[in-house]
């Protein structure tokens, strides 16, 4: 089949030339060739060759071989490339790994182990010949029709490695391709096998899916094929739950609209995917009371099940827990500062982005709820370096000890907290002399006359 030639960057061509000059056949292969033919910038260029790892290392002294899969990492022209010896995968028993990896004899062996026809093409050749396409599975035809088709029998291929099903829906969204009907039907039949996959591998594909222009393409496929019920059962409960947001659309539609509307940052997209995951459990009388708290717990469990980094778990849960805030222009500046403190300055942008997406997912304008005004007010407070926590006060624990003799301990902590509250309410109070005087009064009671609240507000006495 004719068609465009791939554009191979100079450094990659040099690697191919070194291998071929060393007497080996060598090819660019897999996703990078697919992307180059599509005019997409490949994330990384992968090469394959009949040279075995020790030989690859001889040809490329600046290289590292520390796995058992035949992949040598080569440093060249300030970048890293993976050069993998031809492989042949044999006998899978656990639905996720080949039991062993054998080196293959030909590029055809290597292509046969790959997942989809568009990922199973190679460009290159032996030392003697001109570069050519090797495309035994019809990848270029499928590429032009924008189709993901399993290499070989899809049922067998998904039995070997269930991740291929997840990759199919992910690639459909990333590339804007359709899944060929036989391949799609096989995902439906084998979705249960995704149970055998490690959390890490699912998480990696899910993050790539969420980075697609419209993640909903892949997420809908997951729901329709049954993969979602296996991978994210709590999300799989959303279809069919009605919401009076967009006419005729249910909770799942709302979630998908929200994800698509979210900016392409993994944290915000993940939070968008999970932001209403607590709704099915909290539904009562047409309301979802407390769903954000429930949702935060479910989201954390879900991400921890995928072995996602603890920081991601916590940050996503935090965004979900706080996504139902109700801003009103009547908020005082102190209320804005309390909001910043509660959310944390580092999460504000993400929370506002989540809420705008949630608005769009509800069929509203992104700006609904006066979000832009809230954003402006928050920026103004942050630019003024307002006090949001103890450590920003003009006094610290040492001052309270040396000036007022308050020993470290609970009382000291409570005094600092109370001072923080007062400074958040009135930033002008953040002055060393004023704060020391306030602290003295809090501990000793008013110097003379009544302190508002009387002696009961004296902190030192509270149990
Ligand atoms: P991306 O653009 O996201 O990198 P990709 O298809 O290149 O997509 P990689 O994980 O980089 O994905 O894999 C590189 C190549 O390795 C694939 O194009 C495919 O040929 C092969 N491959 C990856 N995972 C599998 C798998 N589970 N089963 C079979 N072949 C696979
Ligand atoms: Mg790749």
Coordinates of C-alpha atoms and ligand atoms in Angstrom, one line a residue:
X1 CA 0.0 0.0 0.0
X2 CA 1.3 3.4 -0.9
X3 CA 0.9 6.3 1.5
X4 CA 3.0 8.9 3.2
X5 CA 6.5 8.1 4.3
X6 CA 7.1 8.6 8.0
X7 CA 9.3 11.6 8.9
X8 CA 12.1 10.2 11.0
X9 CA 14.0 12.8 13.1
X10 CA 17.8 13.0 12.6
X11 CA 18.9 11.4 15.8
X12 CA 16.6 8.4 15.3
X13 CA 17.9 8.0 11.7
X14 CA 21.4 8.0 13.2
X15 CA 20.5 5.2 15.6
X16 CA 19.0 3.1 12.8
X17 CA 22.2 3.8 10.7
X18 CA 24.5 2.6 13.5
X19 CA 22.5 -0.6 13.9
X20 CA 22.4 -1.3 10.2
X21 CA 26.1 -0.3 9.8
X22 CA 26.8 -2.9 12.5
X23 CA 25.3 -5.6 10.3
X24 CA 21.8 -5.7 11.8
X25 CA 18.3 -5.1 10.6
X26 CA 16.7 -2.2 12.5
X27 CA 13.3 -0.6 12.5
X28 CA 11.2 2.2 14.1
X29 CA 8.2 0.4 15.4
X30 CA 4.9 0.7 17.3
X31 CA 3.1 3.8 18.6
X32 CA 5.8 6.3 17.3
X33 CA 5.4 5.1 13.7
X34 CA 1.6 5.3 14.1
X35 CA 1.9 8.8 15.4
X36 CA 4.4 10.0 12.8
X37 CA 2.0 8.7 10.0
X38 CA -0.9 10.6 11.6
X39 CA 1.2 13.8 11.8
X40 CA 1.2 13.6 15.6
X41 CA 4.3 14.3 17.5
X42 CA 5.4 10.9 19.0
X43 CA 5.9 10.8 22.7
X44 CA 9.0 8.7 22.2
X45 CA 10.6 6.8 19.4
X46 CA 11.1 3.1 19.9
X47 CA 13.4 0.9 17.8
X48 CA 13.6 -2.8 17.3
X49 CA 16.4 -4.9 15.9
X50 CA 17.7 -8.4 15.4
X51 CA 20.8 -7.4 17.6
X52 CA 20.6 -8.9 21.1
X53 CA 20.9 -6.7 24.1
X54 CA 24.7 -7.3 24.6
X55 CA 25.3 -6.5 21.0
X56 CA 23.2 -3.3 21.2
X57 CA 25.3 -2.3 24.2
X58 CA 28.5 -2.8 22.3
X59 CA 27.2 -0.6 19.4
X60 CA 26.0 2.0 21.9
X61 CA 28.4 2.3 24.9
X62 CA 26.2 5.0 26.5
X63 CA 23.4 2.6 27.2
X64 CA 21.7 0.7 30.0
X65 CA 20.3 -2.8 30.1
X66 CA 18.6 -3.6 33.3
X67 CA 15.5 -5.6 32.6
X68 CA 14.8 -9.0 31.2
X69 CA 12.6 -7.9 28.3
X70 CA 15.4 -7.1 25.8
X71 CA 15.0 -3.3 26.0
X72 CA 18.2 -1.3 26.1
X73 CA 18.0 2.4 26.9
X74 CA 20.3 4.4 24.8
X75 CA 21.4 7.9 25.3
X76 CA 21.9 9.8 22.1
X77 CA 21.8 13.5 21.2
X78 CA 20.6 14.6 24.6
X79 CA 17.6 12.2 24.6
X80 CA 16.8 8.6 25.6
X81 CA 15.7 5.9 23.2
X82 CA 14.5 2.4 23.8
X83 CA 16.0 -0.2 21.5
X84 CA 14.4 -3.6 21.9
X85 CA 15.6 -6.9 20.5
X86 CA 13.0 -8.6 18.4
X87 CA 10.7 -10.4 20.8
X88 CA 8.2 -13.2 20.7
X89 CA 5.9 -13.5 23.7
X90 CA 5.0 -17.0 24.8
X91 CA 2.3 -18.6 26.9
X92 CA 0.4 -16.2 29.0
X93 CA -1.4 -17.7 32.0
X94 CA -2.2 -14.8 34.3
X95 CA -4.0 -12.5 31.8
X96 CA -1.3 -9.9 32.3
X97 CA 2.3 -11.1 31.6
X98 CA 3.9 -13.4 29.2
X99 CA 5.3 -16.3 31.3
X100 CA 8.6 -15.7 29.6
X101 CA 10.0 -13.5 26.9
X102 CA 11.9 -15.1 24.0
X103 CA 14.0 -13.2 21.5
X104 CA 12.4 -13.5 18.0
X105 CA 14.1 -14.1 14.7
X106 CA 12.2 -11.6 12.6
X107 CA 10.4 -8.3 12.6
X108 CA 7.3 -10.3 11.7
X109 CA 7.6 -12.2 15.0
X110 CA 7.9 -8.9 16.9
X111 CA 4.9 -7.3 15.2
X112 CA 2.7 -10.3 15.9
X113 CA 3.0 -9.8 19.7
X114 CA 1.8 -6.2 19.5
X115 CA -1.7 -5.2 20.4
X116 CA -3.4 -3.3 17.5
X117 CA -2.7 -3.3 13.8
X118 CA -1.9 0.4 13.8
X119 CA 0.6 -0.3 16.6
X120 CA 2.1 -3.3 14.7
X121 CA 3.9 -1.6 11.8
X122 CA 7.6 -1.1 11.4
X123 CA 9.8 1.1 9.1
X124 CA 13.4 0.2 8.4
X125 CA 15.2 -2.9 7.1
X126 CA 18.3 -5.0 6.9
X127 CA 21.8 -3.5 6.1
X128 CA 21.5 -4.3 2.4
X129 CA 18.1 -3.0 1.6
X130 CA 16.4 0.4 1.4
X131 CA 14.0 1.3 4.3
X132 CA 10.6 -0.2 3.8
X133 CA 7.3 -0.6 5.6
X134 CA 6.6 -3.9 7.3
X135 CA 2.9 -4.1 7.8
X136 CA 1.7 -7.7 7.9
X137 CA -1.6 -6.9 9.7
X138 CA -2.9 -4.1 7.6
X139 CA -2.1 -1.3 9.9
X140 CA -1.9 1.4 7.3
X141 CA -5.4 0.6 6.0
X142 CA -6.8 0.7 9.5
X143 CA -4.9 3.9 10.1
X144 CA -6.5 5.6 7.2
X145 CA -9.9 4.4 8.4
X146 CA -9.1 5.4 11.9
X147 CA -9.8 1.9 13.3
X148 CA -8.3 0.0 16.2
X149 CA -8.3 -3.7 15.4
X150 CA -6.6 -6.4 17.4
X151 CA -3.7 -8.2 15.9
X152 CA -4.9 -11.7 15.4
X153 CA -7.9 -13.2 17.3
X154 CA -9.1 -10.5 19.7
X155 CA -10.5 -13.0 22.3
X156 CA -7.1 -14.7 22.5
X157 CA -5.2 -11.4 22.6
X158 CA -7.3 -10.1 25.5
X159 CA -7.0 -13.4 27.3
X160 CA -3.2 -13.0 27.1
X161 CA -3.2 -9.5 28.4
X162 CA -6.4 -7.9 29.6
X163 CA -4.7 -4.4 29.6
X164 CA -5.1 -4.4 25.8
X165 CA -8.8 -3.8 26.3
X166 CA -8.1 -0.8 28.4
X167 CA -5.6 0.4 25.9
X168 CA -8.2 0.1 23.2
X169 CA -10.6 2.5 24.8
X170 CA -7.8 4.8 25.8
X171 CA -6.4 4.9 22.3
X172 CA -9.8 5.4 20.9
X173 CA -10.1 8.6 22.9
X174 CA -6.5 9.7 22.5
X175 CA -6.4 9.2 18.7
X176 CA -10.1 9.8 18.0
X177 CA -10.4 6.3 16.5
X178 CA -13.2 3.8 16.5
X179 CA -12.8 0.3 17.7
X180 CA -13.4 -2.2 14.9
X181 CA -16.7 -4.2 15.7
X182 CA -15.2 -7.6 16.2
X183 CA -12.5 -6.2 18.5
X184 CA -15.2 -4.2 20.4
X185 CA -17.4 -7.2 20.8
X186 CA -14.5 -9.1 22.2
X187 CA -13.9 -6.5 24.8
X188 CA -17.5 -6.9 25.9
X189 CA -17.0 -10.6 26.2
X190 CA -13.8 -10.4 28.1
X191 CA -14.2 -7.3 30.2
X192 CA -14.2 -9.4 33.4
X193 CA -10.5 -10.3 32.8
X194 CA -9.6 -6.7 33.7
X195 CA -9.9 -7.9 37.3
X196 CA -6.5 -9.5 37.0
X197 CA -4.7 -6.3 36.1
X198 CA -2.5 -4.5 38.5
X199 CA -3.6 -1.1 39.8
X200 CA -0.5 0.6 38.4
X201 CA -1.1 -0.5 34.8
X202 CA -4.8 0.6 35.0
X203 CA -3.9 3.9 36.5
X204 CA -1.3 4.6 33.8
X205 CA -3.9 4.0 31.0
X206 CA -6.6 5.9 32.9
X207 CA -4.3 8.9 33.2
X208 CA -3.5 8.8 29.5
X209 CA -7.3 8.5 28.8
X210 CA -8.0 11.5 30.9
X211 CA -5.4 13.5 28.9
X212 CA -7.3 12.9 25.7
X213 CA -9.0 15.8 24.0
X214 CA -12.4 14.3 25.0
X215 CA -12.0 11.6 27.6
X216 CA -15.7 10.9 27.4
X217 CA -15.1 9.0 24.2
X218 CA -13.1 6.4 26.0
X219 CA -15.2 6.5 29.2
X220 CA -18.4 5.8 27.3
X221 CA -16.8 2.8 25.6
X222 CA -15.7 1.6 29.1
X223 CA -19.2 1.8 30.3
X224 CA -20.7 0.2 27.2
X225 CA -18.3 -2.7 27.2
X226 CA -18.5 -3.5 30.9
X227 CA -14.9 -2.5 31.6
X228 CA -16.1 0.3 33.8
X229 CA -18.0 -2.0 36.1
X230 CA -14.8 -4.0 36.6
X231 CA -12.4 -1.1 37.0
X232 CA -14.5 1.5 38.7
X233 CA -17.7 -0.1 39.9
X234 CA -18.8 3.1 41.8
X235 CA -18.8 5.0 38.5
X236 CA -20.6 2.2 36.8
X237 CA -23.6 2.9 39.0
X238 CA -24.1 6.4 37.5
X239 CA -25.8 5.6 34.3
X240 CA -29.6 5.7 34.8
X241 CA -29.5 8.0 37.9
X242 CA -31.5 11.0 36.9
X243 CA -30.6 14.5 37.6
X244 CA -32.5 17.6 36.6
X245 CA -29.5 19.3 34.9
X246 CA -29.3 18.9 31.2
X247 CA -32.6 17.7 29.7
X248 CA -32.7 14.0 29.2
X249 CA -29.3 13.4 30.6
X250 CA -28.4 11.3 33.6
X251 CA -25.7 11.5 36.3
X252 CA -23.2 9.6 34.0
X253 CA -23.8 12.1 31.2
X254 CA -23.1 14.9 33.7
X255 CA -19.9 13.3 34.8
X256 CA -18.7 12.9 31.2
X257 CA -19.5 16.5 30.3
X258 CA -17.7 17.7 33.4
X259 CA -14.6 15.7 32.6
X260 CA -14.5 16.9 29.0
X261 CA -15.0 20.5 30.2
X262 CA -12.1 20.3 32.7
X263 CA -8.8 21.7 31.8
X264 CA -6.3 19.1 30.7
X265 CA -4.5 18.6 34.0
X266 CA -4.5 15.2 35.4
X267 CA -5.5 16.2 38.9
X268 CA -8.5 18.3 37.8
X269 CA -9.6 15.7 35.2
X270 CA -9.4 12.9 37.8
X271 CA -11.4 15.0 40.3
X272 CA -13.9 15.8 37.6
X273 CA -14.3 12.1 36.8
X274 CA -14.9 11.3 40.5
X275 CA -16.6 14.5 41.8
X276 CA -20.1 13.0 42.0
X277 CA -19.0 9.4 42.7
X278 CA -20.8 9.8 46.1
X279 CA -24.2 10.5 44.6
X280 CA -25.6 7.0 44.2
X281 CA -25.0 6.2 47.8
X282 CA -26.5 9.4 49.1
X283 CA -29.6 9.6 46.9
X284 CA -32.7 10.2 49.1
X285 CA -35.9 12.0 48.1
X286 CA -34.3 13.3 44.9
X287 CA -31.4 14.9 46.8
X288 CA -27.7 13.8 47.2
X289 CA -27.2 15.3 50.6
X290 CA -23.5 15.1 51.7
X291 CA -22.4 13.4 48.5
X292 CA -19.2 15.5 48.5
X293 CA -18.0 13.9 51.7
X294 CA -19.0 10.4 50.7
X295 CA -17.5 11.1 47.3
X296 CA -14.1 12.1 48.8
X297 CA -14.0 8.8 50.7
X298 CA -14.9 6.7 47.7
X299 CA -12.5 8.6 45.4
X300 CA -9.6 8.0 47.9
X301 CA -10.4 4.3 48.1
X302 CA -10.6 4.0 44.3
X303 CA -7.2 5.8 43.8
X304 CA -5.6 3.8 46.6
X305 CA -6.8 0.6 44.9
X306 CA -5.0 1.7 41.8
X307 CA -1.9 2.4 44.0
X308 CA -1.9 6.0 42.9
X309 CA 0.5 8.2 44.7
X310 CA -0.7 9.2 48.2
X311 CA -0.5 12.9 47.2
X312 CA -2.8 12.4 44.3
X313 CA -5.3 10.5 46.4
X314 CA -5.4 13.3 49.0
X315 CA -5.6 16.1 46.6
X316 CA -8.4 14.6 44.5
X317 CA -10.3 13.8 47.7
X318 CA -9.8 17.3 49.0
X319 CA -11.1 18.9 45.7
X320 CA -14.2 16.6 45.8
X321 CA -14.9 17.3 49.5
X322 CA -14.9 21.0 48.8
X323 CA -16.5 21.3 45.4
X324 CA -20.0 22.2 46.7
X325 CA -19.1 25.7 48.0
X326 CA -21.7 28.4 47.5
X327 CA -20.1 31.7 46.8
X328 CA -22.1 34.9 47.0
X329 CA -21.0 38.4 46.2
X330 CA -22.1 39.4 49.7
X331 CA -19.2 37.4 51.2
X332 CA -17.0 39.7 53.3
X333 CA -13.3 39.8 52.5
X334 CA -12.8 37.9 55.7
X335 CA -15.1 35.2 54.4
X336 CA -13.0 35.0 51.2
X337 CA -9.9 34.6 53.3
X338 CA -11.4 31.9 55.4
X339 CA -12.4 30.1 52.2
X340 CA -8.8 30.4 50.9
X341 CA -7.5 29.0 54.2
X342 CA -10.0 26.1 54.1
X343 CA -9.2 25.1 50.5
X344 CA -5.5 25.9 50.7
X345 CA -3.9 28.4 48.4
X346 CA -2.3 25.6 46.4
X347 CA -5.7 24.0 45.6
X348 CA -7.7 27.1 44.8
X349 CA -7.1 27.2 41.1
X350 CA -7.9 23.5 40.8
X351 CA -11.1 23.9 42.8
X352 CA -12.3 26.8 40.7
X353 CA -11.4 24.9 37.5
X354 CA -13.3 21.9 38.8
X355 CA -16.3 24.0 39.6
X356 CA -16.4 25.7 36.2
X357 CA -16.3 22.3 34.6
X358 CA -19.1 21.1 36.9
X359 CA -21.1 24.2 35.8
X360 CA -20.6 23.3 32.1
X361 CA -21.4 19.7 32.9
X362 CA -24.7 20.9 34.3
X363 CA -25.5 22.8 31.2
X364 CA -24.7 26.2 32.8
X365 CA -22.2 28.8 31.8
X366 CA -18.7 28.1 33.1
X367 CA -18.9 31.3 35.0
X368 CA -22.1 30.5 36.9
X369 CA -22.1 31.2 40.6
X370 CA -20.0 34.3 40.1
X371 CA -16.9 32.2 40.0
X372 CA -14.8 34.8 38.1
X373 CA -15.6 37.4 40.7
X374 CA -14.6 35.0 43.4
X375 CA -11.4 34.3 41.5
X376 CA -10.6 38.0 41.3
X377 CA -11.2 38.5 45.0
X378 CA -9.0 35.5 45.9
X379 CA -6.2 36.8 43.7
X380 CA -6.4 40.1 45.4
X381 CA -6.1 38.6 48.9
X382 CA -3.2 36.4 47.9
X383 CA -1.4 39.3 46.2
X384 CA -1.7 41.2 49.5
X385 CA 0.1 38.2 51.3
X386 CA -2.7 38.0 53.8
X387 CA -2.2 35.8 56.9
X388 CA -3.9 32.4 56.4
X389 CA -2.1 30.5 59.1
X390 CA -0.1 30.6 62.3
X391 CA 3.3 30.7 60.7
X392 CA 2.5 34.0 58.9
X393 CA 1.7 35.8 62.2
X394 CA 3.9 38.7 63.3
X395 CA 4.6 36.7 66.5
X396 CA 5.5 33.1 67.0
X397 CA 5.6 30.6 69.9
X398 CA 9.1 31.8 70.9
X399 CA 7.8 35.4 71.2
X400 CA 4.9 34.3 73.4
X401 CA 7.2 32.3 75.6
X402 CA 9.9 35.0 76.0
X403 CA 7.6 38.0 76.2
X404 CA 4.7 36.6 78.1
X405 CA 6.1 33.4 79.7
X406 CA 3.6 31.1 78.0
X407 CA 5.2 27.7 78.0
X408 CA 5.0 25.5 74.9
X409 CA 1.9 23.3 75.0
X410 CA -1.8 23.4 74.4
X411 CA -2.4 26.9 75.7
X412 CA 0.2 28.3 73.5
X413 CA -1.3 26.6 70.5
X414 CA -4.8 27.8 71.3
X415 CA -3.5 31.4 71.7
X416 CA -1.8 31.2 68.3
X417 CA -5.0 29.8 66.7
X418 CA -7.1 32.6 68.2
X419 CA -4.7 35.2 67.0
X420 CA -4.8 33.7 63.5
X421 CA -8.6 33.9 63.5
X422 CA -8.5 37.5 64.5
X423 CA -5.9 38.5 61.9
X424 CA -7.8 36.6 59.2
X425 CA -10.8 38.7 60.1
X426 CA -8.8 41.9 60.3
X427 CA -5.4 41.9 58.6
X428 CA -4.3 45.2 60.2
X429 CA -4.0 43.4 63.5
X430 CA -0.9 41.6 62.3
X431 CA 1.5 43.7 64.3
X432 CA 3.8 42.4 66.9
X433 CA 2.8 44.8 69.7
X434 CA -0.9 44.4 69.0
X435 CA -0.7 40.6 68.9
X436 CA 1.4 40.4 72.1
X437 CA -1.2 42.6 73.9
X438 CA -4.0 40.4 72.5
X439 CA -2.2 37.3 73.6
X440 CA -1.6 38.7 77.1
X441 CA -5.3 39.5 77.5
X442 CA -6.3 36.1 76.2
X443 CA -4.2 34.4 78.9
X444 CA -4.6 36.7 81.8
X445 CA -8.0 38.2 81.2
X446 CA -8.6 41.9 80.6
X447 CA -6.2 44.3 82.2
X448 CA -9.1 46.3 83.6
X449 CA -12.8 46.1 83.1
X450 CA -14.6 43.7 80.8
X451 CA -13.1 41.8 77.9
X452 CA -15.9 40.9 75.6
X453 CA -17.0 37.4 76.5
X454 CA -15.7 37.8 80.1
X455 CA -13.4 35.5 81.9
X456 CA -14.9 32.5 80.0
X457 CA -12.8 33.5 77.0
X458 CA -9.6 33.2 78.9
X459 CA -7.7 30.5 77.2
X460 CA -5.4 29.4 80.0
X461 CA -8.3 28.1 82.0
X462 CA -10.1 26.1 79.4
X463 CA -9.7 22.3 79.9
Ligands
LIG1 P1 1.4 6.3 23.5 O1 1.3 7.2 22.3 O2 0.5 6.6 24.6 O3 2.8 6.1 24.0 P2 1.7 3.6 22.5 O4 0.9 2.7 21.7 O5 3.0 4.0 22.0 O6 0.9 4.9 22.9 P3 3.3 2.4 24.6 O7 2.9 2.0 25.9 O8 4.3 3.5 24.4 O9 1.9 2.9 23.9 O10 3.7 1.1 23.8 C1 4.5 1.1 22.6 C2 4.1 0.0 21.7 O11 4.3 -1.3 22.4 C3 2.6 0.0 21.3 O12 2.4 0.8 20.2 C4 2.5 -1.5 20.9 O13 3.0 -1.8 19.7 C5 3.2 -2.2 22.0 N1 2.4 -2.5 23.2 C6 2.3 -1.7 24.3 N2 1.5 -2.3 25.2 C7 1.2 -3.5 24.7 C8 0.4 -4.6 25.2 N3 -0.2 -4.6 26.4 N4 0.3 -5.7 24.4 C9 0.9 -5.7 23.2 N5 1.6 -4.7 22.7 C10 1.8 -3.6 23.4
LIG2 MG1 4.6 5.1 23.1

